[in-house]
Amino acid sequence: MTLLFRCFGNTPFIKAGTGIGMLAGLTLILAACGGGSSHHGSESSCAARHGWPSDPLGTDSTRHLDASQFISVNQLKQWHRELDALGLRDTGGPEEDAYIRTLAGRLDCAGVRDVTLEPVTFPRWSTDDWRLTLNGEPLPVASYIPYSGSTPEQGVTAPTVYVDITQPVDPSTVAGRIVLFDVPNVTVPTQFFLDNAMQVWDPLSSFSPDELYSRPYLAIDAVTRTLDALGNTEAVGAIGILQMPYETAHGSYFPYDGIIRQVPALYVDRDLGAQLKGLSNGTELTLRLPAKVADTTTHNVVAMIPGASDEITVIHSHTDGTNGLEDNGPDAIIGIAQYLARLPQSALPRTVMVMFSSGHFAGGVGIKGFLQQHADDDLLDRIKSIITVEHLGAQRWEPDSNGILQPTGLDELACFFAPRIPSLADAAYRASEAADAGPVIISAPLNPDADAGKHEAVWPGEGQYFYSHNKMSDANYITGPNYLLNWGVDTVEKTDFQRVHALMMAFTRMVLDLSEVPGEDLSAPSATNGETIAPPEH
């Protein structure tokens, strides 16, 4: 077993090549790091300490998945609780770095080979101090707007001005001012997703095409366009007013495209926003957001489970996030890897690559870095399919008449985004059916020709970067509940861990099924211009 990362400091052990077995002999003892994992063939004792199944599995275990051979529901819940406790794991920050190294240790413990940390360097914007004061009195700020800009240590003091962001910004009006603007509530009908549907799994008919879908993050584009417009003026600061109470607005973290803007900005809730808009002309506020920008190295985790061929099926999620749900995909993937690593190598038609990418909250720098690093070797050509999983087991919570989120008792709507390839769509449908996870819309890319830039997402998920930059065949399972992009929120109570466990098993089945699909059937285009791919036969 090779676990290739340094335990002390922030300097990674740089991988010299790719491919199974190329790193043999370059081993570091994780036990020296002070905890978490085993090494050198002691996976069984490591798994025993965690209470994981550890006996080798037979060939028949590829056909019949035994729930008792996966990590438990309680384990998934405990890991999720630990993620909530970490709080915001912004890209390249110490909390994300700790989680990355924890995941690498768990993969090693699960018996996965060649666990490597691949470095990616990017300009990280960060802050640990943000304040808004009126006449020296602090005001309750909901959050800061990431990558928005920076103030001096003492902040900036200036009068406010309200702007209607549906109209062009007048530079003369905002010069020397702190700009107030309303962050709109954006809604779309569910039919918007159905228009791109290849298949739908909704046995309980739990949503209607006419139902309105409203989530805070749908306003990301409005916020980015506003900040970009203000960046071309002499505005000294900005305050986005979220249309919700403080309890719901607190910890809001968007946009997260990693583009460093010029106007330092904060979020406030609707009540404080109304108060600020009602201030007399010339009343001054002090906005303090002393952010730093520094070149920072984060890491992708890449590991291999050898199969019968050098062709690769990837199971993938990301490591940065706002809370335990965003993103609990890696926790489930540890369970998937712990099962697959115990199968005979000959039972896996393809090698399985486990990838945990960083950089989701910095414009996809992790995947972009991965694609650049491997542009000149054969790794990308060997990848035949990718399964990206995010935000598993999310329960639907909706705002009540006061704007406070309340449980509905329903599963959150999920989408499985994938290019129009029948084998991918069929596998996604079967995974949704196997997990009894509904409703799930198996959707074609919303914007297939986009570059996944700040205004042009291919689809709302980390897997979009594989598709937009290399046209790789990625099937991306994702949910988007109201609380997804809030740090400091408890998501344990908002997550169905039985469902997470069922999805973990279903994605294991999906990995195995896609490993048997010929490569040419995973890349050939099919069904364009809204044509629906029929559900698989049963």
XYZ file of C-alpha atoms in Angstrom:
538
model
C 0.000 0.000 0.000
C 1.440 3.355 -0.912
C 0.131 6.472 0.710
C 2.070 9.253 -0.935
C 1.701 12.426 1.039
C 3.659 14.244 3.691
C 2.170 14.331 7.146
C 3.925 17.403 8.427
C 3.703 20.910 7.045
C 2.119 21.884 3.744
C 4.687 20.541 1.285
C 3.345 17.615 -0.742
C 5.330 14.668 -1.963
C 5.114 15.344 -5.686
C 4.055 12.386 -7.764
C 6.575 11.568 -10.460
C 4.279 9.695 -12.828
C 0.932 8.006 -13.259
C -0.264 4.465 -13.619
C -0.643 1.460 -11.404
C 2.495 0.403 -9.644
C 4.701 3.271 -10.877
C 5.072 4.586 -7.355
C 6.045 1.334 -5.699
C 8.731 1.790 -3.110
C 7.863 5.453 -2.430
C 5.988 4.876 0.779
C 5.327 7.051 3.787
C 4.068 5.637 7.056
C 0.782 7.285 7.904
C 1.041 5.986 11.439
C 3.839 8.482 11.954
C 1.319 11.250 11.354
C -0.356 10.522 14.617
C -3.479 8.699 13.638
C -6.181 7.727 11.268
C -4.916 4.908 9.082
C -2.928 1.757 8.568
C -0.244 0.960 6.067
C 1.664 -1.795 4.279
C -0.916 -4.549 4.150
C -2.412 -3.897 7.562
C -5.734 -2.770 6.095
C -7.584 -5.511 7.945
C -6.477 -4.316 11.363
C -7.117 -0.725 10.337
C -10.629 -1.580 9.169
C -11.251 -3.546 12.340
C -10.493 -0.462 14.421
C -13.160 1.375 12.468
C -15.584 -1.533 12.484
C -15.457 -1.859 8.700
C -15.932 -5.188 6.870
C -12.487 -6.384 5.848
C -12.705 -9.950 4.509
C -11.848 -10.465 0.837
C -14.852 -10.632 -1.480
C -15.440 -13.197 -4.197
C -16.268 -12.719 -7.844
C -19.975 -13.180 -7.141
C -19.865 -9.988 -5.071
C -19.744 -8.018 -8.314
C -23.205 -9.323 -9.181
C -24.885 -9.369 -5.781
C -24.076 -6.476 -3.467
C -24.382 -7.278 0.229
C -25.282 -4.275 2.394
C -23.459 -5.822 5.361
C -20.185 -5.611 3.399
C -20.296 -1.815 3.226
C -19.437 0.704 5.913
C -22.410 1.394 8.134
C -25.072 4.068 8.216
C -23.715 5.131 11.604
C -20.223 5.593 10.144
C -21.586 7.833 7.394
C -23.515 9.863 9.946
C -20.484 10.271 12.185
C -18.320 11.483 9.323
C -21.050 13.908 8.290
C -21.241 15.256 11.840
C -17.481 15.799 11.806
C -17.772 17.730 8.529
C -20.441 19.991 9.993
C -18.122 20.628 12.940
C -15.283 21.652 10.593
C -17.425 24.473 9.264
C -16.477 26.213 6.042
C -13.795 24.346 4.087
C -12.866 27.010 1.573
C -10.465 25.967 -1.165
C -6.887 25.810 0.097
C -7.813 26.637 3.679
C -6.602 24.686 6.724
C -9.984 23.005 7.241
C -10.055 21.652 3.708
C -6.414 20.594 3.923
C -7.162 18.609 7.085
C -10.112 16.916 5.380
C -8.053 16.064 2.289
C -5.448 14.317 4.430
C -8.138 12.545 6.419
C -9.648 11.198 3.205
C -6.241 10.048 1.945
C -5.744 8.161 5.191
C -9.163 6.540 4.937
C -8.460 5.399 1.380
C -5.226 3.822 2.526
C -7.093 2.172 5.363
C -9.620 0.868 2.835
C -6.842 -0.926 0.951
C -6.696 1.390 -2.066
C -3.362 1.562 -3.881
C -1.209 4.502 -4.898
C -3.023 7.143 -2.883
C -1.416 10.372 -4.053
C -1.853 14.062 -3.423
C -1.447 16.032 -6.629
C -0.704 19.731 -5.977
C -2.595 22.592 -7.596
C -1.550 26.202 -6.954
C -3.970 29.095 -7.276
C -4.478 32.646 -5.880
C -6.502 32.142 -2.707
C -8.654 34.981 -1.382
C -9.329 34.607 2.342
C -10.510 36.544 5.357
C -11.214 35.863 9.002
C -12.649 39.267 9.877
C -15.655 41.116 8.482
C -17.679 43.856 10.142
C -20.245 46.534 9.482
C -20.756 49.397 11.923
C -23.103 52.377 12.177
C -22.031 55.200 14.478
C -19.518 52.818 16.030
C -22.158 50.165 16.788
C -21.768 46.726 15.158
C -24.536 45.501 12.881
C -25.441 41.792 12.423
C -23.761 40.813 9.154
C -25.030 37.580 7.603
C -21.755 36.801 5.796
C -19.070 38.182 3.519
C -19.145 37.783 -0.242
C -16.174 35.554 -1.115
C -13.524 36.813 -3.541
C -15.264 40.204 -3.560
C -12.328 42.468 -2.719
C -10.547 43.867 0.333
C -10.517 46.895 2.607
C -7.652 48.353 4.657
C -7.376 47.047 8.225
C -9.428 49.955 9.523
C -12.100 49.403 6.871
C -13.738 52.014 4.661
C -16.164 54.641 5.950
C -18.546 56.148 3.413
C -22.181 57.126 2.835
C -24.485 54.558 1.263
C -26.446 54.621 -1.950
C -29.049 52.134 -3.122
C -28.928 50.897 -6.719
C -31.450 48.917 -8.699
C -29.358 46.170 -10.263
C -31.908 45.613 -13.008
C -30.720 48.931 -14.444
C -27.235 49.966 -15.653
C -25.021 51.312 -12.873
C -24.346 55.069 -13.085
C -20.655 55.496 -12.088
C -21.200 59.054 -10.895
C -23.903 57.905 -8.455
C -21.805 55.237 -6.724
C -18.383 56.938 -6.642
C -17.053 57.056 -3.079
C -20.121 55.224 -1.781
C -21.006 51.896 -0.190
C -23.561 50.467 -2.582
C -26.689 48.721 -1.325
C -28.399 46.300 -3.681
C -31.136 43.703 -3.394
C -30.145 40.118 -4.155
C -33.188 38.866 -6.086
C -35.182 35.763 -5.340
C -34.867 33.786 -8.563
C -37.360 31.066 -9.426
C -37.694 28.685 -12.357
C -40.426 26.145 -13.060
C -39.429 22.525 -12.619
C -40.316 22.199 -16.294
C -36.978 23.933 -16.922
C -35.200 20.744 -15.805
C -37.689 18.457 -17.524
C -37.077 20.179 -20.854
C -33.606 18.596 -20.841
C -34.635 15.293 -19.278
C -33.497 12.063 -20.852
C -35.226 9.979 -18.178
C -37.043 10.618 -14.896
C -37.200 8.464 -11.764
C -40.137 9.653 -9.662
C -42.222 6.646 -8.554
C -44.199 8.723 -6.034
C -44.979 11.539 -8.497
C -43.580 13.868 -5.858
C -43.122 16.961 -7.994
C -45.084 18.794 -10.647
C -43.723 20.340 -13.845
C -45.563 23.534 -12.869
C -43.938 23.706 -9.442
C -41.656 26.688 -8.928
C -38.058 25.926 -7.957
C -36.473 28.695 -5.878
C -33.053 28.443 -4.256
C -30.667 31.164 -3.000
C -27.846 30.133 -5.332
C -29.978 30.865 -8.399
C -29.048 34.510 -7.737
C -25.313 33.866 -8.216
C -25.290 35.312 -11.720
C -27.059 38.492 -10.568
C -24.503 38.968 -7.783
C -21.471 38.387 -10.020
C -22.753 40.759 -12.693
C -23.409 43.426 -10.060
C -19.943 43.119 -8.516
C -18.337 43.124 -11.962
C -20.220 46.281 -12.887
C -19.235 48.003 -9.627
C -15.619 47.012 -10.250
C -15.617 49.444 -13.173
C -16.623 52.335 -10.900
C -15.176 54.098 -7.876
C -17.552 52.461 -5.402
C -15.667 51.673 -2.158
C -17.837 48.807 -0.955
C -21.083 46.922 -1.462
C -23.789 45.277 0.633
C -26.029 42.615 -0.872
C -29.433 42.371 0.786
C -30.677 38.769 0.894
C -34.456 38.402 0.814
C -34.656 36.233 3.911
C -34.344 36.500 7.695
C -30.985 36.416 9.439
C -31.449 32.766 10.520
C -31.674 31.678 6.871
C -29.211 34.196 5.437
C -26.392 33.519 7.904
C -23.307 31.867 6.412
C -24.283 32.423 2.774
C -21.238 31.665 0.608
C -21.537 32.598 -3.058
C -20.436 33.286 -5.747
C -17.519 30.850 -5.722
C -16.001 31.171 -9.180
C -12.608 32.129 -7.721
C -12.496 35.420 -9.632
C -11.019 38.110 -7.399
C -13.091 41.274 -7.713
C -12.361 44.860 -6.731
C -15.228 45.886 -4.443
C -15.276 44.459 -0.873
C -18.793 43.257 -0.143
C -20.947 41.767 2.612
C -24.366 40.127 2.850
C -27.092 41.273 5.241
C -30.560 39.899 5.865
C -33.788 41.518 4.673
C -34.561 43.276 7.979
C -31.176 44.953 8.304
C -31.301 45.695 4.601
C -34.573 47.541 5.016
C -33.033 49.518 7.880
C -30.008 50.463 5.801
C -32.126 51.500 2.822
C -34.086 53.746 5.174
C -31.044 55.700 6.360
C -31.064 59.417 5.686
C -28.926 60.633 2.818
C -25.284 60.983 3.792
C -25.383 58.596 6.761
C -22.041 56.828 6.880
C -21.275 53.161 7.473
C -17.932 51.523 8.104
C -17.358 48.300 6.161
C -14.380 46.205 7.205
C -13.188 43.240 5.143
C -9.375 42.970 5.298
C -8.929 40.023 2.936
C -5.656 38.520 1.779
C -4.673 37.063 -1.574
C -1.794 34.591 -1.669
C -0.649 31.845 -4.006
C -1.737 28.679 -2.210
C -1.257 25.002 -2.918
C -4.227 22.728 -2.538
C -4.378 19.051 -3.530
C -6.424 16.579 -5.509
C -6.512 13.072 -4.088
C -6.037 10.400 -6.762
C -5.952 6.659 -6.066
C -6.240 3.436 -8.040
C -8.047 0.132 -7.551
C -6.453 -2.163 -10.153
C -8.743 -3.971 -12.549
C -8.370 -6.439 -15.392
C -7.437 -3.686 -17.872
C -5.666 -0.334 -17.902
C -8.870 1.387 -18.979
C -10.361 3.442 -16.162
C -13.737 4.140 -14.600
C -13.644 7.117 -12.202
C -15.706 7.712 -9.062
C -15.333 11.347 -8.040
C -16.395 14.103 -5.650
C -14.889 17.295 -4.203
C -13.317 18.138 -0.847
C -14.090 21.811 -0.248
C -17.503 22.860 0.973
C -19.681 24.921 3.258
C -21.109 22.248 5.530
C -21.452 18.494 5.992
C -23.824 17.993 3.083
C -21.638 20.152 0.808
C -19.947 17.795 0.217
C -20.542 14.342 1.734
C -19.818 12.606 -1.572
C -16.245 11.662 -0.554
C -17.520 9.884 2.565
C -19.744 7.611 0.479
C -16.891 7.056 -1.984
C -14.699 5.769 0.860
C -17.391 3.126 1.363
C -17.464 2.356 -2.354
C -13.674 2.033 -2.469
C -13.639 -0.118 0.659
C -15.924 -2.584 -1.146
C -14.254 -2.539 -4.556
C -10.726 -2.869 -3.149
C -11.653 -6.234 -1.621
C -12.793 -7.728 -4.925
C -10.435 -9.894 -7.000
C -8.605 -7.750 -9.534
C -9.900 -9.998 -12.314
C -13.488 -9.239 -11.255
C -13.129 -5.555 -12.181
C -13.277 -5.203 -15.980
C -11.600 -1.801 -15.665
C -9.307 -0.166 -13.174
C -11.244 2.146 -10.851
C -9.780 5.548 -10.129
C -10.927 7.367 -7.006
C -10.619 11.133 -7.286
C -11.353 13.788 -4.704
C -10.865 17.168 -6.373
C -10.225 20.427 -4.636
C -11.196 23.782 -6.103
C -14.968 23.478 -6.432
C -15.224 26.734 -4.473
C -12.547 28.426 -6.569
C -13.895 28.002 -10.074
C -12.885 24.371 -10.559
C -9.129 24.921 -10.218
C -8.637 21.363 -8.971
C -10.047 19.596 -12.020
C -8.547 22.167 -14.379
C -5.163 21.538 -12.750
C -5.646 17.767 -13.008
C -6.423 18.009 -16.722
C -3.367 20.200 -17.319
C -1.046 17.957 -15.306
C -2.088 14.874 -17.258
C -2.415 16.433 -20.698
C 0.805 14.780 -21.903
C 0.470 11.311 -20.396
C -2.004 8.566 -21.244
C -4.171 8.814 -18.125
C -6.946 10.948 -19.625
C -7.199 8.732 -22.709
C -7.608 5.681 -20.482
C -10.602 7.205 -18.656
C -13.792 5.876 -20.257
C -16.396 7.186 -17.822
C -16.660 9.329 -14.704
C -19.302 9.280 -11.978
C -19.416 12.468 -9.905
C -21.540 12.367 -6.753
C -22.471 15.358 -4.582
C -24.818 16.223 -1.693
C -26.226 12.793 -0.941
C -29.352 12.173 1.135
C -30.474 15.810 1.132
C -33.924 16.387 2.573
C -36.169 19.116 1.292
C -36.540 22.067 3.666
C -38.607 25.046 2.553
C -39.070 28.525 4.071
C -42.244 29.082 6.076
C -44.231 32.317 6.030
C -41.457 33.977 8.063
C -38.685 32.687 5.800
C -37.397 30.124 8.310
C -36.518 26.756 6.769
C -38.775 23.915 7.866
C -38.756 20.188 6.979
C -41.217 18.964 4.379
C -40.647 15.230 4.900
C -39.667 14.899 1.234
C -36.420 14.112 -0.543
C -34.765 17.044 -2.260
C -35.062 16.989 -6.035
C -31.909 15.488 -7.554
C -30.504 15.745 -11.050
C -28.133 13.317 -12.736
C -26.462 15.448 -15.426
C -24.749 13.613 -18.267
C -24.048 13.997 -21.976
C -26.597 12.395 -24.253
C -25.057 8.927 -24.170
C -27.602 6.106 -23.670
C -25.298 3.913 -21.580
C -24.652 6.766 -19.122
C -28.324 7.709 -18.923
C -29.356 4.075 -18.411
C -26.766 3.584 -15.658
C -27.913 6.775 -13.925
C -31.541 5.679 -14.100
C -30.746 2.260 -12.658
C -28.726 3.807 -9.831
C -31.624 6.103 -8.956
C -34.012 3.170 -9.039
C -31.745 0.927 -6.960
C -31.396 3.558 -4.240
C -35.123 4.334 -4.380
C -33.929 7.928 -4.411
C -36.580 10.118 -5.888
C -37.307 12.324 -7.537
C -34.317 12.211 -9.908
C -34.184 13.871 -13.308
C -31.562 12.357 -15.603
C -30.742 15.484 -17.580
C -28.653 16.394 -20.578
C -26.284 19.350 -20.108
C -28.223 22.569 -19.644
C -25.655 24.501 -21.693
C -23.548 21.918 -23.539
C -21.352 24.399 -25.413
C -20.489 26.529 -22.363
C -16.962 26.924 -21.039
C -17.971 26.492 -17.368
C -16.920 30.096 -16.755
C -18.458 32.605 -14.389
C -21.600 33.164 -16.478
C -21.729 29.916 -18.462
C -22.144 26.771 -16.412
C -22.616 23.549 -18.364
C -24.575 22.224 -15.426
C -24.521 23.017 -11.689
C -21.990 20.462 -10.510
C -18.273 19.764 -10.172
C -18.303 17.219 -12.996
C -19.038 19.942 -15.540
C -15.319 20.776 -15.798
C -14.468 17.296 -17.095
C -17.082 17.741 -19.790
C -16.519 21.400 -20.680
C -12.729 21.182 -20.915
C -12.179 17.677 -22.311
C -15.651 16.434 -23.332
C -15.195 13.499 -20.963
C -18.205 11.285 -20.242
C -19.245 12.362 -16.761
C -22.517 11.477 -15.030
C -22.977 13.975 -12.184
C -25.485 13.258 -9.393
C -26.305 16.399 -7.429
C -28.952 17.956 -5.206
C -29.336 21.627 -4.355
C -31.297 22.250 -1.144
C -31.961 25.715 0.275
C -29.250 25.313 2.930
C -26.540 24.016 0.597
C -24.339 27.126 0.521
C -24.528 28.142 4.186
C -21.612 27.592 6.547
C -22.323 27.184 10.236
C -25.540 25.254 9.640
C -26.347 21.816 11.094
C -27.057 19.498 8.171
C -27.109 16.208 10.075
C -30.797 16.687 10.807
C -31.378 17.570 7.169
C -29.827 14.393 5.751
C -31.300 10.901 5.364
C -28.377 8.570 6.070
C -30.272 5.444 5.087
C -30.616 7.096 1.701
C -26.895 7.965 1.661
C -26.104 4.303 2.326
C -28.475 3.173 -0.420
C -26.898 5.625 -2.858
C -23.419 4.425 -1.865
C -24.412 0.895 -2.871
C -26.176 2.074 -6.022
C -23.118 4.024 -7.180
C -20.995 0.928 -6.525
C -23.297 -0.980 -8.851
C -23.011 1.855 -11.366
C -19.200 1.717 -11.296
C -19.291 -2.012 -11.964
C -21.897 -1.714 -14.727
C -20.094 1.083 -16.560
C -16.836 -0.857 -16.321
C -18.400 -3.440 -18.611
C -19.607 -0.978 -21.252
C -17.321 -0.831 -24.316
C -15.411 2.417 -24.540
C -16.908 3.341 -27.901
C -20.400 3.177 -26.355
C -19.383 5.700 -23.689
C -18.177 8.348 -26.086
C -20.442 8.145 -29.123
C -22.921 11.056 -29.233
C -26.605 10.267 -29.263
C -30.066 11.851 -29.018
C -29.678 15.569 -29.609
C -31.983 18.578 -29.701
C -34.148 17.571 -26.794
C -34.850 14.006 -27.937
C -35.659 11.850 -24.917
C -33.775 8.625 -24.319
C -36.212 5.911 -23.318
C -35.939 4.397 -19.820
C -34.087 1.074 -19.743
C -36.096 -2.092 -19.997
C -36.641 -4.048 -16.770
